[in-house]
Amino acid sequence: MPKIKVKRKSTFIDMTAMSDVTVLLLTFFMLTSTFVQKEPVQVATPASVSEIKIPETNILQILVDPKGKIFMSLDNQDDRVKVLQSVGNEYGVEFTPEEINKFKLMNSFGVPVSQMKSFLALPTDRQDAILKDYGIPIDTTATPSNEFKAWVRLARDANPDLRIAIKADRTTPYTNIKEVMSSLQDIRENRYNLITSLKSIPADN
């Protein structure tokens, strides 16, 4: 008895629904993701087992590089403007609207006040290249020259809800970290977070 041959038909899969889901997921991740802020120096933070998450808003981050140079960042642009104007008033430096606007767009800063105007006059790419060579002056033995205290104090005045977070390299000498903490204590800033990387704990056998 002859076999009946079944006519083969091409398989068609409608990918419309899959494409819609892909676009929705892509849009979701684009809208909810936070971009890594550009920093003047790369630091390798020490490891710890703490899992306390630092808020993403109202943060004053203090960055300490391996050589002890200090840089700062404020997540709110309006706070940056207020702080720069206040620092200028305190040190007798008047900034133009153009300079203020340039500072407003900077993610991180760390230049002595006396050199801030010349630094802001540079192109953005040049600023990014040389910022790591500066650092905010800090001297716990002489209040007038401790610009670090002034930046923190005036940042707190601009936004009382600020949370302070210290991010230092694991190779930064302890004396430099202690100097930062002592300056914070001098202006009665006794609450701050230390940014670390999560340390893995081996599972018990």
Short mmCIF file of N, CA and C in Angstrom, two decimals, residues 11-129:
data_model
loop_
_atom_site.label_atom_id
_atom_site.label_comp_id
_atom_site.label_asym_id
_atom_site.label_seq_id
_atom_site.Cartn_x
_atom_site.Cartn_y
_atom_site.Cartn_z
N THR A 11 7.42 26.91 8.29
CA THR A 11 7.03 27.35 9.63
C THR A 11 7.17 28.86 9.74
N PHE A 12 6.13 29.50 10.21
CA PHE A 12 6.15 30.96 10.36
C PHE A 12 5.92 31.32 11.82
N ILE A 13 6.86 32.06 12.38
CA ILE A 13 6.74 32.48 13.78
C ILE A 13 6.59 33.99 13.81
N ASP A 14 5.52 34.43 14.39
CA ASP A 14 5.26 35.87 14.50
C ASP A 14 6.09 36.45 15.65
N MET A 15 7.08 37.31 15.31
CA MET A 15 7.99 37.88 16.30
C MET A 15 7.54 39.26 16.78
N THR A 16 6.36 39.67 16.39
CA THR A 16 5.89 41.00 16.76
C THR A 16 5.81 41.17 18.28
N ALA A 17 5.24 40.19 18.95
CA ALA A 17 5.10 40.28 20.42
C ALA A 17 6.47 40.31 21.09
N MET A 18 7.41 39.50 20.60
CA MET A 18 8.76 39.46 21.17
C MET A 18 9.45 40.81 20.99
N SER A 19 9.28 41.42 19.83
CA SER A 19 9.88 42.73 19.57
C SER A 19 9.31 43.79 20.50
N ASP A 20 8.00 43.73 20.73
CA ASP A 20 7.37 44.69 21.62
C ASP A 20 7.91 44.57 23.04
N VAL A 21 8.07 43.34 23.51
CA VAL A 21 8.59 43.12 24.86
C VAL A 21 10.03 43.62 24.96
N THR A 22 10.83 43.38 23.93
CA THR A 22 12.22 43.83 23.93
C THR A 22 12.32 45.34 24.01
N VAL A 23 11.51 46.03 23.23
CA VAL A 23 11.52 47.49 23.24
C VAL A 23 11.07 48.02 24.60
N LEU A 24 10.06 47.40 25.20
CA LEU A 24 9.58 47.84 26.51
C LEU A 24 10.65 47.65 27.57
N LEU A 25 11.35 46.52 27.55
CA LEU A 25 12.41 46.27 28.52
C LEU A 25 13.56 47.26 28.34
N LEU A 26 13.93 47.52 27.08
CA LEU A 26 15.01 48.46 26.81
C LEU A 26 14.65 49.85 27.31
N THR A 27 13.42 50.26 27.05
CA THR A 27 12.96 51.58 27.52
C THR A 27 12.97 51.65 29.04
N PHE A 28 12.54 50.58 29.70
CA PHE A 28 12.48 50.55 31.16
C PHE A 28 13.88 50.73 31.75
N PHE A 29 14.85 49.97 31.22
CA PHE A 29 16.21 50.05 31.77
C PHE A 29 16.85 51.40 31.47
N MET A 30 16.53 52.00 30.34
CA MET A 30 17.09 53.31 30.02
C MET A 30 16.57 54.39 30.97
N LEU A 31 15.30 54.27 31.34
CA LEU A 31 14.69 55.29 32.20
C LEU A 31 15.03 55.11 33.67
N THR A 32 15.32 53.90 34.08
CA THR A 32 15.57 53.64 35.50
C THR A 32 17.05 53.54 35.85
N SER A 33 17.91 53.43 34.86
CA SER A 33 19.34 53.28 35.13
C SER A 33 19.94 54.62 35.52
N THR A 34 20.95 54.57 36.37
CA THR A 34 21.71 55.76 36.74
C THR A 34 23.12 55.63 36.19
N PHE A 35 23.59 56.68 35.55
CA PHE A 35 24.91 56.65 34.93
C PHE A 35 25.99 56.88 35.98
N VAL A 36 27.13 56.24 35.79
CA VAL A 36 28.26 56.42 36.69
C VAL A 36 28.83 57.81 36.46
N GLN A 37 28.93 58.58 37.54
CA GLN A 37 29.44 59.93 37.42
C GLN A 37 30.95 59.92 37.19
N LYS A 38 31.38 60.85 36.36
CA LYS A 38 32.80 60.96 36.04
C LYS A 38 33.54 61.51 37.24
N GLU A 39 34.65 60.87 37.60
CA GLU A 39 35.45 61.29 38.75
C GLU A 39 36.85 61.66 38.29
N PRO A 40 37.50 62.60 38.98
CA PRO A 40 38.83 63.04 38.55
C PRO A 40 39.90 61.97 38.68
N VAL A 41 39.74 61.07 39.65
CA VAL A 41 40.70 59.98 39.84
C VAL A 41 39.94 58.69 40.11
N GLN A 42 40.54 57.58 39.75
CA GLN A 42 39.96 56.28 40.02
C GLN A 42 40.53 55.75 41.33
N VAL A 43 39.66 55.33 42.23
CA VAL A 43 40.11 54.80 43.50
C VAL A 43 39.57 53.38 43.69
N ALA A 44 40.37 52.56 44.33
CA ALA A 44 39.95 51.21 44.69
C ALA A 44 39.57 51.22 46.16
N THR A 45 38.27 51.19 46.44
CA THR A 45 37.81 51.31 47.81
C THR A 45 38.10 50.04 48.60
N PRO A 46 38.31 50.16 49.90
CA PRO A 46 38.51 48.96 50.74
C PRO A 46 37.23 48.14 50.81
N ALA A 47 37.38 46.86 51.12
CA ALA A 47 36.23 45.96 51.19
C ALA A 47 35.68 45.90 52.60
N SER A 48 34.36 45.71 52.69
CA SER A 48 33.71 45.53 53.99
C SER A 48 32.48 44.66 53.79
N VAL A 49 31.88 44.23 54.89
CA VAL A 49 30.69 43.38 54.83
C VAL A 49 29.42 44.19 54.98
N SER A 50 29.53 45.51 55.09
CA SER A 50 28.36 46.35 55.26
C SER A 50 27.56 46.42 53.97
N GLU A 51 26.22 46.33 54.10
CA GLU A 51 25.35 46.40 52.94
C GLU A 51 24.42 47.62 53.00
N ILE A 52 24.80 48.63 53.77
CA ILE A 52 23.99 49.84 53.87
C ILE A 52 24.14 50.63 52.58
N LYS A 53 23.02 50.90 51.94
CA LYS A 53 23.04 51.61 50.66
C LYS A 53 22.97 53.11 50.90
N ILE A 54 23.85 53.84 50.24
CA ILE A 54 23.87 55.29 50.36
C ILE A 54 22.81 55.88 49.42
N PRO A 55 22.03 56.85 49.87
CA PRO A 55 21.02 57.46 49.01
C PRO A 55 21.63 58.04 47.73
N GLU A 56 20.82 58.15 46.70
CA GLU A 56 21.31 58.64 45.41
C GLU A 56 21.13 60.15 45.26
N THR A 57 20.42 60.78 46.17
CA THR A 57 20.20 62.23 46.10
C THR A 57 20.65 62.89 47.40
N ASN A 58 20.89 64.20 47.31
CA ASN A 58 21.35 64.98 48.46
C ASN A 58 22.62 64.40 49.06
N ILE A 59 23.59 64.14 48.19
CA ILE A 59 24.85 63.54 48.61
C ILE A 59 26.01 64.50 48.37
N LEU A 60 26.81 64.71 49.39
CA LEU A 60 28.08 65.41 49.25
C LEU A 60 29.17 64.34 49.37
N GLN A 61 29.80 64.02 48.26
CA GLN A 61 30.83 62.98 48.27
C GLN A 61 32.21 63.61 48.36
N ILE A 62 33.00 63.08 49.28
CA ILE A 62 34.38 63.52 49.47
C ILE A 62 35.29 62.40 48.95
N LEU A 63 36.06 62.70 47.92
CA LEU A 63 36.93 61.71 47.29
C LEU A 63 38.38 61.98 47.69
N VAL A 64 39.04 60.97 48.23
CA VAL A 64 40.43 61.10 48.65
C VAL A 64 41.27 60.12 47.84
N ASP A 65 42.21 60.64 47.06
CA ASP A 65 43.03 59.77 46.21
C ASP A 65 44.19 59.18 47.01
N PRO A 66 44.97 58.26 46.43
CA PRO A 66 46.07 57.63 47.18
C PRO A 66 47.11 58.60 47.71
N LYS A 67 47.23 59.79 47.09
CA LYS A 67 48.21 60.77 47.55
C LYS A 67 47.62 61.72 48.60
N GLY A 68 46.34 61.55 48.91
CA GLY A 68 45.72 62.40 49.92
C GLY A 68 45.05 63.63 49.35
N LYS A 69 45.02 63.80 48.03
CA LYS A 69 44.34 64.95 47.44
C LYS A 69 42.83 64.77 47.57
N ILE A 70 42.14 65.88 47.81
CA ILE A 70 40.71 65.84 48.10
C ILE A 70 39.92 66.48 46.98
N PHE A 71 38.87 65.79 46.56
CA PHE A 71 37.94 66.30 45.58
C PHE A 71 36.52 66.11 46.13
N MET A 72 35.59 66.89 45.64
CA MET A 72 34.23 66.81 46.14
C MET A 72 33.24 66.81 44.99
N SER A 73 32.04 66.32 45.26
CA SER A 73 30.98 66.35 44.26
C SER A 73 29.63 66.52 44.95
N LEU A 74 28.75 67.27 44.28
CA LEU A 74 27.38 67.47 44.74
C LEU A 74 26.45 67.02 43.63
N ASP A 75 25.44 66.23 43.96
CA ASP A 75 24.58 65.68 42.93
C ASP A 75 23.57 66.70 42.39
N ASN A 76 23.32 67.77 43.16
CA ASN A 76 22.32 68.76 42.77
C ASN A 76 23.01 69.99 42.19
N GLN A 77 22.64 70.38 40.96
CA GLN A 77 23.27 71.51 40.29
C GLN A 77 23.00 72.83 41.00
N ASP A 78 21.79 73.00 41.53
CA ASP A 78 21.47 74.23 42.25
C ASP A 78 22.33 74.38 43.50
N ASP A 79 22.62 73.27 44.16
CA ASP A 79 23.50 73.31 45.33
C ASP A 79 24.91 73.74 44.93
N ARG A 80 25.38 73.28 43.77
CA ARG A 80 26.71 73.66 43.30
C ARG A 80 26.81 75.17 43.10
N VAL A 81 25.77 75.73 42.51
CA VAL A 81 25.77 77.18 42.27
C VAL A 81 25.80 77.95 43.59
N LYS A 82 24.95 77.56 44.52
CA LYS A 82 24.89 78.25 45.82
C LYS A 82 26.22 78.16 46.55
N VAL A 83 26.83 76.98 46.52
CA VAL A 83 28.09 76.79 47.24
C VAL A 83 29.21 77.61 46.61
N LEU A 84 29.30 77.61 45.28
CA LEU A 84 30.35 78.39 44.62
C LEU A 84 30.21 79.87 44.94
N GLN A 85 28.99 80.39 44.89
CA GLN A 85 28.78 81.80 45.20
C GLN A 85 29.13 82.11 46.66
N SER A 86 28.78 81.21 47.57
CA SER A 86 29.09 81.42 48.99
C SER A 86 30.59 81.37 49.24
N VAL A 87 31.27 80.41 48.60
CA VAL A 87 32.73 80.32 48.74
C VAL A 87 33.40 81.56 48.16
N GLY A 88 32.89 82.04 47.02
CA GLY A 88 33.44 83.25 46.43
C GLY A 88 33.28 84.45 47.35
N ASN A 89 32.12 84.57 47.97
CA ASN A 89 31.90 85.68 48.90
C ASN A 89 32.83 85.59 50.10
N GLU A 90 33.06 84.39 50.58
CA GLU A 90 33.90 84.22 51.78
C GLU A 90 35.37 84.52 51.49
N TYR A 91 35.82 84.20 50.27
CA TYR A 91 37.23 84.40 49.92
C TYR A 91 37.46 85.62 49.03
N GLY A 92 36.42 86.41 48.82
CA GLY A 92 36.58 87.63 48.05
C GLY A 92 36.80 87.42 46.57
N VAL A 93 36.18 86.38 46.00
CA VAL A 93 36.30 86.09 44.57
C VAL A 93 34.92 86.19 43.95
N GLU A 94 34.80 87.01 42.92
CA GLU A 94 33.52 87.18 42.25
C GLU A 94 33.51 86.40 40.94
N PHE A 95 32.54 85.53 40.79
CA PHE A 95 32.45 84.69 39.60
C PHE A 95 31.40 85.25 38.64
N THR A 96 31.72 85.20 37.36
CA THR A 96 30.80 85.68 36.34
C THR A 96 29.71 84.64 36.09
N PRO A 97 28.58 85.04 35.49
CA PRO A 97 27.53 84.06 35.16
C PRO A 97 28.03 82.90 34.31
N GLU A 98 28.96 83.19 33.39
CA GLU A 98 29.51 82.12 32.56
C GLU A 98 30.32 81.13 33.39
N GLU A 99 31.12 81.63 34.33
CA GLU A 99 31.91 80.76 35.20
C GLU A 99 31.01 79.93 36.10
N ILE A 100 29.95 80.55 36.61
CA ILE A 100 29.00 79.83 37.46
C ILE A 100 28.33 78.72 36.68
N ASN A 101 27.97 79.00 35.43
CA ASN A 101 27.31 77.98 34.62
C ASN A 101 28.25 76.81 34.32
N LYS A 102 29.54 77.11 34.10
CA LYS A 102 30.52 76.04 33.87
C LYS A 102 30.66 75.17 35.12
N PHE A 103 30.74 75.82 36.28
CA PHE A 103 30.87 75.07 37.52
C PHE A 103 29.63 74.23 37.78
N LYS A 104 28.49 74.76 37.41
CA LYS A 104 27.21 74.06 37.60
C LYS A 104 27.20 72.71 36.89
N LEU A 105 27.90 72.62 35.76
CA LEU A 105 27.90 71.40 34.95
C LEU A 105 29.01 70.43 35.34
N MET A 106 29.84 70.79 36.30
CA MET A 106 30.94 69.92 36.71
C MET A 106 30.44 68.87 37.71
N ASN A 107 30.75 67.60 37.42
CA ASN A 107 30.36 66.53 38.34
C ASN A 107 31.20 66.57 39.61
N SER A 108 32.51 66.80 39.45
CA SER A 108 33.42 66.85 40.59
C SER A 108 34.25 68.12 40.51
N PHE A 109 34.69 68.59 41.67
CA PHE A 109 35.54 69.77 41.72
C PHE A 109 36.57 69.59 42.81
N GLY A 110 37.67 70.30 42.68
CA GLY A 110 38.73 70.18 43.66
C GLY A 110 39.90 71.07 43.30
N VAL A 111 39.64 72.37 43.28
CA VAL A 111 40.65 73.36 42.89
C VAL A 111 40.71 74.43 43.97
N PRO A 112 41.90 74.90 44.34
CA PRO A 112 41.97 76.02 45.30
C PRO A 112 41.16 77.21 44.79
N VAL A 113 40.53 77.92 45.71
CA VAL A 113 39.66 79.04 45.32
C VAL A 113 40.44 80.08 44.52
N SER A 114 41.70 80.30 44.87
CA SER A 114 42.50 81.32 44.17
C SER A 114 42.74 80.96 42.71
N GLN A 115 42.63 79.68 42.36
CA GLN A 115 42.87 79.24 40.99
C GLN A 115 41.58 78.84 40.28
N MET A 116 40.44 79.01 40.93
CA MET A 116 39.19 78.54 40.35
C MET A 116 38.82 79.29 39.08
N LYS A 117 39.00 80.60 39.03
CA LYS A 117 38.62 81.38 37.86
C LYS A 117 39.44 80.96 36.63
N SER A 118 40.74 80.80 36.81
CA SER A 118 41.59 80.38 35.68
C SER A 118 41.26 78.95 35.25
N PHE A 119 40.87 78.11 36.22
CA PHE A 119 40.50 76.73 35.88
C PHE A 119 39.20 76.70 35.08
N LEU A 120 38.23 77.51 35.48
CA LEU A 120 36.94 77.54 34.78
C LEU A 120 37.06 78.14 33.39
N ALA A 121 38.12 78.90 33.14
CA ALA A 121 38.32 79.50 31.82
C ALA A 121 38.82 78.48 30.80
N LEU A 122 39.26 77.31 31.27
CA LEU A 122 39.80 76.29 30.37
C LEU A 122 38.67 75.53 29.69
N PRO A 123 38.95 74.94 28.51
CA PRO A 123 37.95 74.07 27.87
C PRO A 123 37.66 72.85 28.75
N THR A 124 36.50 72.25 28.56
CA THR A 124 36.08 71.13 29.41
C THR A 124 37.05 69.96 29.35
N ASP A 125 37.52 69.63 28.14
CA ASP A 125 38.43 68.49 28.03
C ASP A 125 39.75 68.75 28.75
N ARG A 126 40.19 70.00 28.74
CA ARG A 126 41.42 70.36 29.46
C ARG A 126 41.19 70.30 30.97
N GLN A 127 40.03 70.72 31.42
CA GLN A 127 39.69 70.64 32.85
C GLN A 127 39.74 69.19 33.32
N ASP A 128 39.13 68.29 32.53
CA ASP A 128 39.10 66.87 32.91
C ASP A 128 40.51 66.29 32.99
N ALA A 129 41.41 66.79 32.14
CA ALA A 129 42.76 66.22 32.09
C ALA A 129 43.63 66.65 33.25
#
